[in-house]
């Protein structure tokens, strides 16, 4: 049962990610990312990580993508225009990247024990406890955690400086 | 799980989902009568006794009206938006404990839809998704007023969500748990046996910020800028007619009830009262009534505020959210931490 739900969530995540890439319409692209992230959250719940799932929905689907949508709607961007292909090297590199990714994916999936790993993870009883996460973040990984917050602050200040410079006469 | 377990689970989840839309019908009548009382006029009093049948008549009208879908609208998203509005409004109630645990025939039945370890986070996740209903309605209508409403709504909801979650973090800190039954549980002690240890007394500032932010989250006056009728016709639902409009209407009122119920759970002790120990079936029914009474009181405050305060201007709304509520919510979080340290000492 859990396996069926997990597999369909995983497939839908990938399908909607593909819709995002292929969609010519920016707003529909953002919406398919939302759906994709939602199914990713479903997968997290099944892997006994409801906290990560909730954060995934709150931060990504609920805040960041709403901002994306806000900007798209504010600028009222219509259909993406089909660009004339000026850089053929991009196609070659893109094709190479797809090939490399496929090889990596197939190797990973065909590795011994890979199909069983998902079953094992799904069979782990979900404690859903948040305390272990908090303990790790605020003890062992305190320094990286604080460094990240400083990095975000720097980005915030940077954005502010960029905006206020434009306003000056 | 046996068949009985499944039946109990379905009842626990389905009852609130069925009752909530049902309550909306008298609630609309109540709001209109309350408004009339405030404005010193009779209000709807012609259809049925005291005008009570006015709302059912209105709903019948909404069902019978022609449903117009603009030719230039994005059909799929246009039809999806009202459905999503009702879904997100109802889904929020799933984790709110609406009564004490019922003990029947040796089995404990907690009166809430789902007892999840991340209760409060689930609430915020669903309410952060609810913005999509309004944004999509605004965008898919292909109408500039709708679009303005949608854009305003996305900015407003994100801004006030920050203040709301930061204020609620104080409650989570006090309860040391994300589970809503735990949060109700920690509020059951009393001072001197009379004054309940509700979070509203421990963190009055947090309560004020949270409750005011819920007004913005539910698009109610004084924060109903997404549908400000003086500037935007009807905002995001300008192009909606018949029951599609009715769905947004329904969602707004369910949101008001759920926001009140959530505030009751986080700050007003949920279904508990000082000196009240719910035992047996009668005790549990009394706890349900206590919860309903507290929620009804806050819903009345929603109505009262709507007919008392004028609408904010958009820049005032943003300044209030970012420059006043967010810093004050941080102060409240600090205060909650101090309280917690003092108690642990």
Short mmCIF file of C-alpha atoms in Angstrom, two decimals:
data_model
loop_
_atom_site.label_atom_id
_atom_site.label_comp_id
_atom_site.label_asym_id
_atom_site.label_seq_id
_atom_site.Cartn_x
_atom_site.Cartn_y
_atom_site.Cartn_z
CA UNK A 1 0.00 0.00 0.00
CA UNK A 2 2.66 2.49 1.11
CA UNK A 3 4.81 1.35 -1.81
CA UNK A 4 2.07 2.07 -4.33
CA UNK A 5 1.46 5.56 -2.93
CA UNK A 6 5.21 6.26 -2.79
CA UNK A 7 5.77 5.10 -6.36
CA UNK A 8 2.86 7.12 -7.73
CA UNK A 9 4.02 10.20 -5.79
CA UNK A 10 7.52 9.75 -7.20
CA UNK A 11 6.26 9.33 -10.76
CA UNK A 12 3.96 12.36 -10.45
CA UNK A 13 6.81 14.45 -9.06
CA UNK A 14 8.88 13.68 -12.14
CA UNK A 15 5.95 14.08 -14.55
CA UNK A 16 5.09 17.55 -13.24
CA UNK A 17 8.76 18.54 -13.22
CA UNK A 18 8.81 17.58 -16.90
CA UNK A 19 5.63 19.60 -17.51
CA UNK A 20 7.40 22.58 -15.94
CA UNK A 21 10.31 22.28 -18.37
CA UNK A 22 8.15 21.70 -21.43
CA UNK A 23 5.41 24.23 -20.67
CA UNK A 24 5.64 27.39 -22.75
CA UNK A 25 3.43 29.24 -20.31
CA UNK A 26 5.35 30.70 -17.32
CA UNK A 27 2.40 30.67 -14.90
CA UNK A 28 1.56 27.06 -15.73
CA UNK A 29 5.24 26.22 -15.36
CA UNK A 30 5.25 27.61 -11.81
CA UNK A 31 2.02 25.76 -11.00
CA UNK A 32 3.43 22.44 -12.15
CA UNK A 33 6.43 23.01 -9.87
CA UNK A 34 3.97 23.54 -7.00
CA UNK A 35 2.26 20.23 -7.78
CA UNK A 36 5.63 18.53 -8.16
CA UNK A 37 6.78 19.83 -4.76
CA UNK A 38 3.51 18.72 -3.20
CA UNK A 39 4.04 15.14 -4.36
CA UNK A 40 7.64 15.33 -3.17
CA UNK A 41 6.22 16.23 0.26
CA UNK A 42 3.96 13.17 0.08
CA UNK A 43 7.06 11.05 -0.55
CA UNK A 44 8.77 12.64 2.48
CA UNK A 45 5.78 11.79 4.69
CA UNK A 46 5.97 8.15 3.60
CA UNK A 47 9.70 8.12 4.35
CA UNK A 48 8.93 9.00 8.01
CA UNK A 49 9.99 12.64 7.66
CA UNK A 50 6.78 14.66 8.16
CA UNK A 51 8.77 17.66 9.42
CA UNK A 52 10.73 17.93 6.17
CA UNK A 53 7.46 17.47 4.26
CA UNK A 54 5.78 20.33 6.13
CA UNK A 55 8.78 22.61 5.63
CA UNK A 56 8.86 21.66 1.94
CA UNK A 57 5.24 22.76 1.52
CA UNK A 58 5.45 25.87 3.74
CA UNK A 59 8.71 27.28 2.40
CA UNK A 60 8.83 26.19 -1.23
CA UNK A 61 5.22 25.67 -2.33
CA UNK A 62 3.73 28.22 0.07
CA UNK A 63 6.22 31.08 0.00
CA UNK A 64 8.91 30.99 -2.67
CA UNK A 65 6.70 29.89 -5.55
CA UNK A 66 4.01 32.37 -4.53
CA UNK A 67 6.67 35.06 -4.91
CA UNK A 68 7.55 33.66 -8.35
CA UNK A 69 3.89 33.80 -9.29
CA UNK A 70 3.62 37.31 -7.84
CA UNK A 71 6.45 38.56 -10.05
CA UNK A 72 5.13 36.77 -13.15
CA UNK A 73 1.69 38.24 -12.64
CA UNK A 74 3.03 41.69 -11.84
CA UNK A 75 5.07 41.78 -15.06
CA UNK A 76 2.17 40.03 -16.82
CA UNK A 77 4.41 37.74 -18.82
CA UNK A 78 2.46 35.96 -21.53
CA UNK A 79 3.62 33.04 -23.62
CA UNK A 80 7.31 32.42 -23.72
CA UNK A 81 8.60 33.25 -27.14
CA UNK A 82 10.29 30.57 -29.16
CA UNK A 83 13.83 31.77 -29.34
CA UNK A 84 15.80 31.41 -32.48
CA UNK A 85 18.62 29.00 -31.86
CA UNK A 86 21.72 31.17 -31.82
CA UNK A 87 23.94 28.88 -29.77
CA UNK A 88 23.96 25.37 -31.19
CA UNK A 89 26.64 24.39 -28.68
CA UNK A 90 23.91 24.53 -25.99
CA UNK A 91 22.01 21.74 -27.70
CA UNK A 92 25.08 19.55 -27.85
CA UNK A 93 25.96 20.19 -24.20
CA UNK A 94 22.35 19.67 -23.13
CA UNK A 95 22.17 16.37 -24.96
CA UNK A 96 25.43 15.30 -23.32
CA UNK A 97 24.08 16.21 -19.88
CA UNK A 98 20.91 14.18 -20.47
CA UNK A 99 22.98 11.17 -21.59
CA UNK A 100 25.27 11.42 -18.55
CA UNK A 101 22.33 11.74 -16.17
CA UNK A 102 20.58 8.74 -17.71
CA UNK A 103 23.72 6.61 -17.37
CA UNK A 104 24.12 7.64 -13.72
CA UNK A 105 20.45 6.98 -12.99
CA UNK A 106 20.46 3.56 -14.61
CA UNK A 107 23.65 2.58 -12.77
CA UNK A 108 22.16 3.71 -9.48
CA UNK A 109 18.87 1.91 -10.00
CA UNK A 110 20.48 -1.31 -11.17
CA UNK A 111 22.88 -1.37 -8.22
CA UNK A 112 22.40 -4.25 -5.82
CA UNK A 113 19.99 -3.54 -2.96
CA UNK A 114 18.59 -0.38 -4.51
CA UNK A 115 15.01 -1.61 -4.96
CA UNK A 116 15.03 -2.98 -1.44
CA UNK A 117 16.21 0.32 0.08
CA UNK A 118 12.88 2.03 -0.59
CA UNK A 119 10.96 -0.88 0.92
CA UNK A 120 13.14 -0.75 4.01
CA UNK A 121 12.71 2.99 4.37
CA UNK A 122 8.94 2.64 4.00
CA UNK A 123 8.84 -0.15 6.59
CA UNK A 124 10.57 2.00 9.22
CA UNK A 125 7.88 2.99 11.72
CA UNK A 126 7.22 6.71 11.49
CA UNK A 127 8.03 8.38 14.77
CA UNK A 128 7.66 11.80 13.18
CA UNK A 129 9.77 13.21 15.98
CA UNK A 130 11.19 16.68 15.42
CA UNK A 131 13.47 16.65 18.50
CA UNK A 132 16.29 14.69 16.78
CA UNK A 133 16.37 17.22 13.94
CA UNK A 134 16.46 20.13 16.37
CA UNK A 135 19.16 18.45 18.48
CA UNK A 136 21.41 17.98 15.44
CA UNK A 137 20.83 21.47 14.08
CA UNK A 138 21.49 23.21 17.39
CA UNK A 139 24.43 21.15 18.62
CA UNK A 140 26.54 19.29 16.09
CA UNK A 141 25.65 21.45 13.09
CA UNK A 142 25.26 24.76 14.93
CA UNK A 143 28.13 26.45 13.09
CA UNK A 144 26.93 25.59 9.53
CA UNK A 145 23.38 26.52 10.58
CA UNK A 146 24.47 29.95 11.84
CA UNK A 147 26.73 30.42 8.82
CA UNK A 148 23.73 29.80 6.57
CA UNK A 149 21.69 32.41 8.40
CA UNK A 150 24.51 34.93 7.99
CA UNK A 151 24.66 34.07 4.29
CA UNK A 152 20.92 34.76 3.95
CA UNK A 153 21.34 38.03 5.83
CA UNK A 154 24.14 39.03 3.46
CA UNK A 155 21.87 38.29 0.47
CA UNK A 156 19.12 40.39 2.07
CA UNK A 157 21.44 43.34 2.68
CA UNK A 158 22.82 42.96 -0.84
CA UNK A 159 19.36 43.12 -2.38
CA UNK A 160 18.56 46.18 -0.29
CA UNK A 161 21.75 47.94 -1.40
CA UNK A 162 21.06 47.17 -5.06
CA UNK A 163 17.54 48.60 -4.84
CA UNK A 164 18.44 51.73 -2.87
CA UNK A 165 21.32 52.57 -5.22
CA UNK A 166 18.93 52.77 -8.16
CA UNK A 167 16.71 55.23 -6.39
CA UNK A 168 19.45 57.78 -5.80
CA UNK A 169 19.47 60.69 -8.27
CA UNK B 1 -7.75 -2.09 11.75
CA UNK B 2 -11.22 -3.45 12.18
CA UNK B 3 -14.30 -2.15 10.42
CA UNK B 4 -15.34 -0.30 13.60
CA UNK B 5 -12.00 1.51 13.76
CA UNK B 6 -12.46 2.63 10.17
CA UNK B 7 -16.00 3.79 10.90
CA UNK B 8 -14.80 5.83 13.90
CA UNK B 9 -11.98 7.35 11.85
CA UNK B 10 -14.35 8.33 9.04
CA UNK B 11 -16.79 9.84 11.56
CA UNK B 12 -13.99 11.82 13.26
CA UNK B 13 -12.86 13.27 9.94
CA UNK B 14 -16.22 13.60 8.18
CA UNK B 15 -18.31 15.17 10.95
CA UNK B 16 -16.45 18.50 11.07
CA UNK B 17 -16.18 18.54 7.28
CA UNK B 18 -19.96 18.20 7.04
CA UNK B 19 -20.85 20.44 9.98
CA UNK B 20 -18.61 23.38 9.01
CA UNK B 21 -20.37 24.22 5.69
CA UNK B 22 -23.68 23.70 7.52
CA UNK B 23 -22.78 26.30 10.16
CA UNK B 24 -22.04 28.84 7.43
CA UNK B 25 -25.75 29.13 6.58
CA UNK B 26 -26.85 30.52 9.98
CA UNK B 27 -23.53 32.37 10.26
CA UNK B 28 -24.27 34.52 7.21
CA UNK B 29 -27.66 35.38 8.69
CA UNK B 30 -25.99 36.12 12.03
CA UNK B 31 -23.45 38.43 10.41
CA UNK B 32 -26.14 40.33 8.53
CA UNK B 33 -28.31 40.72 11.61
CA UNK B 34 -25.31 41.76 13.72
CA UNK B 35 -24.35 44.30 11.05
CA UNK B 36 -27.90 45.62 11.03
CA UNK B 37 -27.84 45.93 14.82
CA UNK B 38 -24.57 47.90 14.69
CA UNK B 39 -25.93 50.17 11.96
CA UNK B 40 -29.29 50.59 13.72
CA UNK B 41 -31.48 48.98 11.04
CA UNK B 42 -33.59 45.78 11.08
CA UNK B 43 -31.57 43.62 8.67
CA UNK B 44 -33.03 40.60 6.84
CA UNK B 45 -36.28 39.82 8.69
CA UNK B 46 -38.82 38.91 5.98
CA UNK B 47 -38.02 35.32 4.95
CA UNK B 48 -39.07 32.92 7.70
CA UNK B 49 -39.02 33.66 11.45
CA UNK B 50 -36.53 36.49 12.22
CA UNK B 51 -35.37 36.22 8.61
CA UNK B 52 -33.70 32.90 9.36
CA UNK B 53 -34.58 31.44 5.97
CA UNK B 54 -32.88 34.30 4.14
CA UNK B 55 -29.56 32.42 3.83
CA UNK B 56 -31.08 29.15 2.54
CA UNK B 57 -33.02 31.24 0.01
CA UNK B 58 -29.81 32.97 -1.07
CA UNK B 59 -28.02 29.65 -1.49
CA UNK B 60 -30.90 28.30 -3.56
CA UNK B 61 -30.61 31.42 -5.71
CA UNK B 62 -26.86 30.86 -6.15
CA UNK B 63 -27.49 27.30 -7.32
CA UNK B 64 -30.16 28.36 -9.80
CA UNK B 65 -28.31 31.27 -11.39
CA UNK B 66 -26.61 31.03 -14.73
CA UNK B 67 -22.95 30.17 -14.44
CA UNK B 68 -20.93 32.43 -16.71
CA UNK B 69 -17.37 31.56 -17.62
CA UNK B 70 -15.59 34.36 -19.51
CA UNK B 71 -14.53 33.33 -23.00
CA UNK B 72 -10.98 34.60 -22.47
CA UNK B 73 -10.57 32.86 -19.11
CA UNK B 74 -8.25 29.93 -18.59
CA UNK B 75 -11.02 27.36 -18.20
CA UNK B 76 -9.23 24.68 -16.19
CA UNK B 77 -7.68 27.01 -13.62
CA UNK B 78 -10.83 29.14 -13.50
CA UNK B 79 -12.87 26.13 -12.40
CA UNK B 80 -10.14 24.69 -10.18
CA UNK B 81 -9.66 27.85 -8.07
CA UNK B 82 -12.99 27.87 -6.17
CA UNK B 83 -12.74 24.13 -5.52
CA UNK B 84 -9.25 24.60 -4.10
CA UNK B 85 -10.49 27.48 -1.92
CA UNK B 86 -13.09 25.24 -0.26
CA UNK B 87 -10.63 22.33 -0.01
CA UNK B 88 -7.96 24.34 1.78
CA UNK B 89 -10.53 25.89 4.11
CA UNK B 90 -11.89 22.49 5.15
CA UNK B 91 -8.54 20.67 5.26
CA UNK B 92 -7.23 23.07 7.91
CA UNK B 93 -9.74 21.86 10.47
CA UNK B 94 -8.44 18.27 10.29
CA UNK B 95 -5.88 18.65 13.09
CA UNK B 96 -7.80 20.93 15.49
CA UNK B 97 -9.00 19.04 18.61
CA UNK B 98 -12.65 20.02 19.01
CA UNK B 99 -13.41 18.10 22.21
CA UNK B 100 -11.97 16.01 25.02
CA UNK B 101 -11.03 12.37 24.49
CA UNK B 102 -14.11 10.17 24.46
CA UNK B 103 -13.82 6.89 26.39
CA UNK B 104 -16.43 4.38 25.27
CA UNK B 105 -16.31 0.60 25.81
CA UNK B 106 -12.61 0.61 26.65
CA UNK B 107 -11.55 2.56 23.63
CA UNK B 108 -10.16 6.08 23.53
CA UNK B 109 -11.51 8.23 20.75
CA UNK B 110 -9.68 11.57 20.49
CA UNK B 111 -12.02 14.15 19.04
CA UNK B 112 -9.93 15.44 16.17
CA UNK B 113 -9.49 14.41 12.56
CA UNK B 114 -5.84 13.42 12.59
CA UNK B 115 -3.41 13.44 15.50
CA UNK B 116 -0.16 14.26 13.69
CA UNK B 117 3.13 15.14 15.34
CA UNK B 118 3.52 18.25 13.16
CA UNK B 119 -0.01 19.60 13.79
CA UNK B 120 0.78 23.31 13.83
CA UNK B 121 3.11 23.00 10.84
CA UNK B 122 0.39 21.16 8.90
CA UNK B 123 -1.94 24.07 9.58
CA UNK B 124 0.56 26.58 8.29
CA UNK B 125 1.33 24.42 5.26
CA UNK B 126 -2.33 24.25 4.23
CA UNK B 127 -2.97 27.91 4.95
CA UNK B 128 0.10 28.88 2.92
CA UNK B 129 -1.32 26.87 0.01
CA UNK B 130 -4.70 28.58 0.32
CA UNK B 131 -3.23 31.68 -1.35
CA UNK B 132 -3.14 29.75 -4.64
CA UNK B 133 -6.93 29.66 -4.80
CA UNK B 134 -7.13 33.46 -4.78
CA UNK B 135 -4.09 34.03 -6.98
CA UNK B 136 -5.30 31.53 -9.59
CA UNK B 137 -8.83 32.93 -9.53
CA UNK B 138 -7.40 36.38 -10.09
CA UNK B 139 -5.09 35.34 -12.87
CA UNK B 140 -7.29 32.89 -14.75
CA UNK B 141 -10.22 35.33 -14.96
CA UNK B 142 -8.26 37.43 -17.47
CA UNK B 143 -9.63 40.60 -15.91
CA UNK B 144 -7.46 43.44 -14.64
CA UNK B 145 -9.43 43.91 -11.44
CA UNK B 146 -9.24 40.21 -10.67
CA UNK B 147 -5.52 40.23 -11.38
CA UNK B 148 -4.96 43.18 -9.04
CA UNK B 149 -6.87 41.33 -6.33
CA UNK B 150 -4.77 38.22 -6.87
CA UNK B 151 -1.49 40.13 -6.76
CA UNK B 152 -2.50 41.99 -3.61
CA UNK B 153 -3.59 38.77 -2.01
CA UNK B 154 -0.30 36.98 -2.64
CA UNK B 155 1.70 39.86 -1.12
CA UNK B 156 -0.69 40.24 1.82
CA UNK B 157 -0.84 36.58 2.74
CA UNK B 158 2.92 36.09 2.66
CA UNK B 159 3.51 39.21 4.75
CA UNK B 160 1.04 38.30 7.46
CA UNK B 161 1.92 34.63 7.46
CA UNK B 162 5.36 35.62 8.77
CA UNK B 163 3.94 37.53 11.72
CA UNK B 164 1.38 34.80 12.37
CA UNK B 165 3.86 31.92 12.41
CA UNK B 166 6.36 33.87 14.51
CA UNK B 167 3.62 34.63 17.06
CA UNK B 168 2.55 30.98 17.08
CA UNK B 169 6.19 29.95 17.63
CA UNK B 170 5.81 31.38 21.15
CA UNK B 171 2.95 28.97 21.84
CA UNK B 172 4.92 26.05 20.40
CA UNK B 173 7.81 27.01 22.67
CA UNK B 174 5.54 27.10 25.72
CA UNK B 175 4.06 23.68 24.93
CA UNK B 176 7.36 22.18 23.65
CA UNK B 177 5.27 20.40 21.04
CA UNK B 178 3.77 20.87 17.60
CA UNK B 179 0.81 18.64 18.48
CA UNK B 180 -2.38 20.61 19.06
CA UNK B 181 -3.71 18.24 21.80
CA UNK B 182 -0.44 18.89 23.70
CA UNK B 183 -0.92 22.63 23.32
CA UNK B 184 -4.45 22.32 24.75
CA UNK B 185 -3.08 20.05 27.50
CA UNK B 186 -0.52 22.57 28.75
CA UNK B 187 -3.21 25.22 29.16
CA UNK B 188 -5.31 23.26 31.63
CA UNK B 189 -3.56 24.32 34.84
CA UNK B 190 -4.80 27.29 36.86
CA UNK B 191 -3.53 30.00 39.14
CA UNK B 192 -5.29 29.96 42.54
CA UNK B 193 -7.77 27.49 41.09
CA UNK B 194 -9.74 30.16 39.20
CA UNK B 195 -7.61 31.90 36.59
CA UNK B 196 -6.80 29.48 33.79
CA UNK B 197 -3.22 29.33 32.50
CA UNK B 198 -4.26 30.09 28.95
CA UNK B 199 -1.63 31.35 26.56
CA UNK B 200 -3.65 34.53 26.07
CA UNK B 201 -2.70 35.55 29.64
CA UNK B 202 0.90 34.36 29.34
CA UNK B 203 1.53 35.88 25.91
CA UNK B 204 -1.06 38.64 25.41
CA UNK B 205 1.06 40.29 22.74
CA UNK B 206 1.37 37.05 20.79
CA UNK B 207 -2.39 36.55 20.98
CA UNK B 208 -3.08 40.02 19.61
CA UNK B 209 -0.63 39.62 16.72
CA UNK B 210 -1.88 36.15 15.87
CA UNK B 211 -5.54 37.10 15.98
CA UNK B 212 -5.05 40.26 13.93
CA UNK B 213 -2.95 38.34 11.40
CA UNK B 214 -5.77 35.83 10.99
CA UNK B 215 -7.96 38.73 9.82
CA UNK B 216 -5.45 39.33 7.05
CA UNK B 217 -5.18 35.60 6.28
CA UNK B 218 -8.95 35.25 5.92
CA UNK B 219 -9.28 38.46 3.84
CA UNK B 220 -11.69 40.00 6.29
CA UNK B 221 -12.06 43.68 7.00
CA UNK B 222 -10.00 45.72 7.81
CA UNK B 223 -7.68 43.68 5.57
CA UNK B 224 -9.99 42.69 2.70
CA UNK B 225 -7.86 44.43 0.06
CA UNK B 226 -7.94 41.49 -2.40
CA UNK B 227 -11.63 42.20 -2.92
CA UNK B 228 -11.84 45.90 -2.00
CA UNK B 229 -15.09 46.73 -3.72
CA UNK B 230 -14.48 50.47 -3.85
CA UNK B 231 -11.41 50.03 -6.05
CA UNK B 232 -11.48 46.54 -7.56
CA UNK B 233 -15.19 45.83 -8.24
CA UNK B 234 -14.98 42.54 -6.31
CA UNK B 235 -11.30 41.72 -6.63
CA UNK B 236 -10.33 38.16 -7.40
CA UNK B 237 -13.91 36.90 -7.73
CA UNK B 238 -15.18 39.64 -10.04
CA UNK B 239 -15.75 37.22 -12.94
CA UNK B 240 -17.30 34.43 -10.88
CA UNK B 241 -21.03 33.87 -10.81
CA UNK B 242 -23.56 31.43 -9.38
CA UNK B 243 -22.19 28.66 -7.17
CA UNK B 244 -18.58 29.25 -8.23
CA UNK B 245 -18.87 32.60 -6.51
CA UNK B 246 -20.75 30.77 -3.75
CA UNK B 247 -17.72 28.52 -3.23
CA UNK B 248 -15.48 31.50 -2.51
CA UNK B 249 -18.16 32.88 -0.23
CA UNK B 250 -18.39 29.54 1.59
CA UNK B 251 -14.60 29.26 1.84
CA UNK B 252 -14.33 32.72 3.39
CA UNK B 253 -16.83 31.90 6.13
CA UNK B 254 -15.30 28.47 6.80
CA UNK B 255 -11.94 30.23 7.05
CA UNK B 256 -13.38 32.60 9.65
CA UNK B 257 -14.66 29.66 11.72
CA UNK B 258 -11.40 27.72 11.38
CA UNK B 259 -9.30 30.78 12.23
CA UNK B 260 -11.41 31.32 15.36
CA UNK B 261 -11.16 27.65 16.30
CA UNK B 262 -7.40 27.75 15.81
CA UNK B 263 -7.04 30.87 17.97
CA UNK B 264 -9.17 29.18 20.65
CA UNK B 265 -6.93 26.10 20.51
CA UNK B 266 -3.63 27.98 20.63
CA UNK B 267 -4.50 30.79 23.05
CA UNK B 268 -7.80 30.20 24.83
CA UNK B 269 -7.33 26.69 26.17
CA UNK B 270 -9.26 24.81 23.48
CA UNK B 271 -12.16 22.81 24.95
CA UNK B 272 -10.95 23.21 28.55
CA UNK B 273 -12.32 25.38 31.33
CA UNK B 274 -10.84 25.84 34.83
CA UNK B 275 -12.27 23.24 37.21
CA UNK B 276 -13.91 21.34 34.35
CA UNK B 277 -12.95 17.68 34.01
CA UNK B 278 -14.75 16.05 31.09
CA UNK B 279 -15.73 12.51 32.07
CA UNK B 280 -18.10 10.18 30.30
CA UNK B 281 -20.23 11.00 27.32
CA UNK B 282 -21.90 14.00 28.96
CA UNK B 283 -18.55 15.52 29.90
CA UNK B 284 -17.29 15.15 26.35
CA UNK B 285 -20.45 16.74 24.95
CA UNK B 286 -19.94 19.62 27.42
CA UNK B 287 -16.33 20.00 26.21
CA UNK B 288 -17.63 20.19 22.63
CA UNK B 289 -20.05 22.92 23.73
CA UNK B 290 -17.27 24.83 25.52
CA UNK B 291 -15.18 24.70 22.35
CA UNK B 292 -18.14 25.80 20.23
CA UNK B 293 -18.97 28.66 22.61
CA UNK B 294 -15.40 30.01 22.61
CA UNK B 295 -15.23 29.73 18.82
CA UNK B 296 -18.60 31.46 18.44
CA UNK B 297 -17.35 34.31 20.61
CA UNK B 298 -14.30 34.87 18.38
CA UNK B 299 -16.46 34.61 15.23
CA UNK B 300 -18.60 37.38 16.74
CA UNK B 301 -15.45 39.45 17.20
CA UNK B 302 -14.71 38.93 13.48
CA UNK B 303 -18.17 40.27 12.59
CA UNK B 304 -17.95 43.07 15.12
CA UNK B 305 -14.58 44.25 13.76
CA UNK B 306 -15.83 44.07 10.18
CA UNK B 307 -18.58 46.57 10.87
CA UNK B 308 -16.46 48.80 13.09
CA UNK B 309 -13.16 49.42 11.34
CA UNK B 310 -12.64 50.89 7.87
CA UNK B 311 -10.33 49.24 5.33
CA UNK B 312 -6.60 49.91 5.43
CA UNK B 313 -4.76 51.41 2.51
CA UNK B 314 -2.38 49.03 0.77
CA UNK B 315 0.83 50.77 1.94
CA UNK B 316 -0.56 50.93 5.51
CA UNK B 317 -1.25 47.22 5.34
CA UNK B 318 2.30 46.40 4.28
CA UNK B 319 3.90 48.81 6.75
CA UNK B 320 1.80 47.36 9.57
CA UNK B 321 2.71 43.79 8.70
CA UNK B 322 6.45 44.23 8.21
CA UNK B 323 7.35 47.15 10.46
CA UNK B 324 5.01 46.60 13.41
CA UNK B 325 3.75 43.03 13.64
CA UNK B 326 6.92 41.17 12.67
CA UNK B 327 9.21 42.94 15.19
CA UNK B 328 6.52 42.67 17.89
CA UNK B 329 6.15 38.95 17.14
CA UNK B 330 9.90 38.57 17.65
CA UNK B 331 9.58 40.43 20.97
CA UNK B 332 6.81 38.01 21.92
CA UNK B 333 9.00 35.04 21.01
CA UNK B 334 11.73 36.41 23.26
CA UNK B 335 9.19 36.91 26.06
CA UNK B 336 7.98 33.31 25.64
CA UNK B 337 11.57 32.10 25.89
CA UNK B 338 12.09 34.14 29.08
CA UNK B 339 8.90 32.69 30.57
CA UNK B 340 10.03 29.19 29.68
CA UNK B 341 13.47 29.70 31.25
CA UNK B 342 11.87 31.15 34.38
CA UNK B 343 9.55 28.15 34.69
CA UNK B 344 12.41 25.68 34.18
CA UNK B 345 14.49 27.37 36.88
#
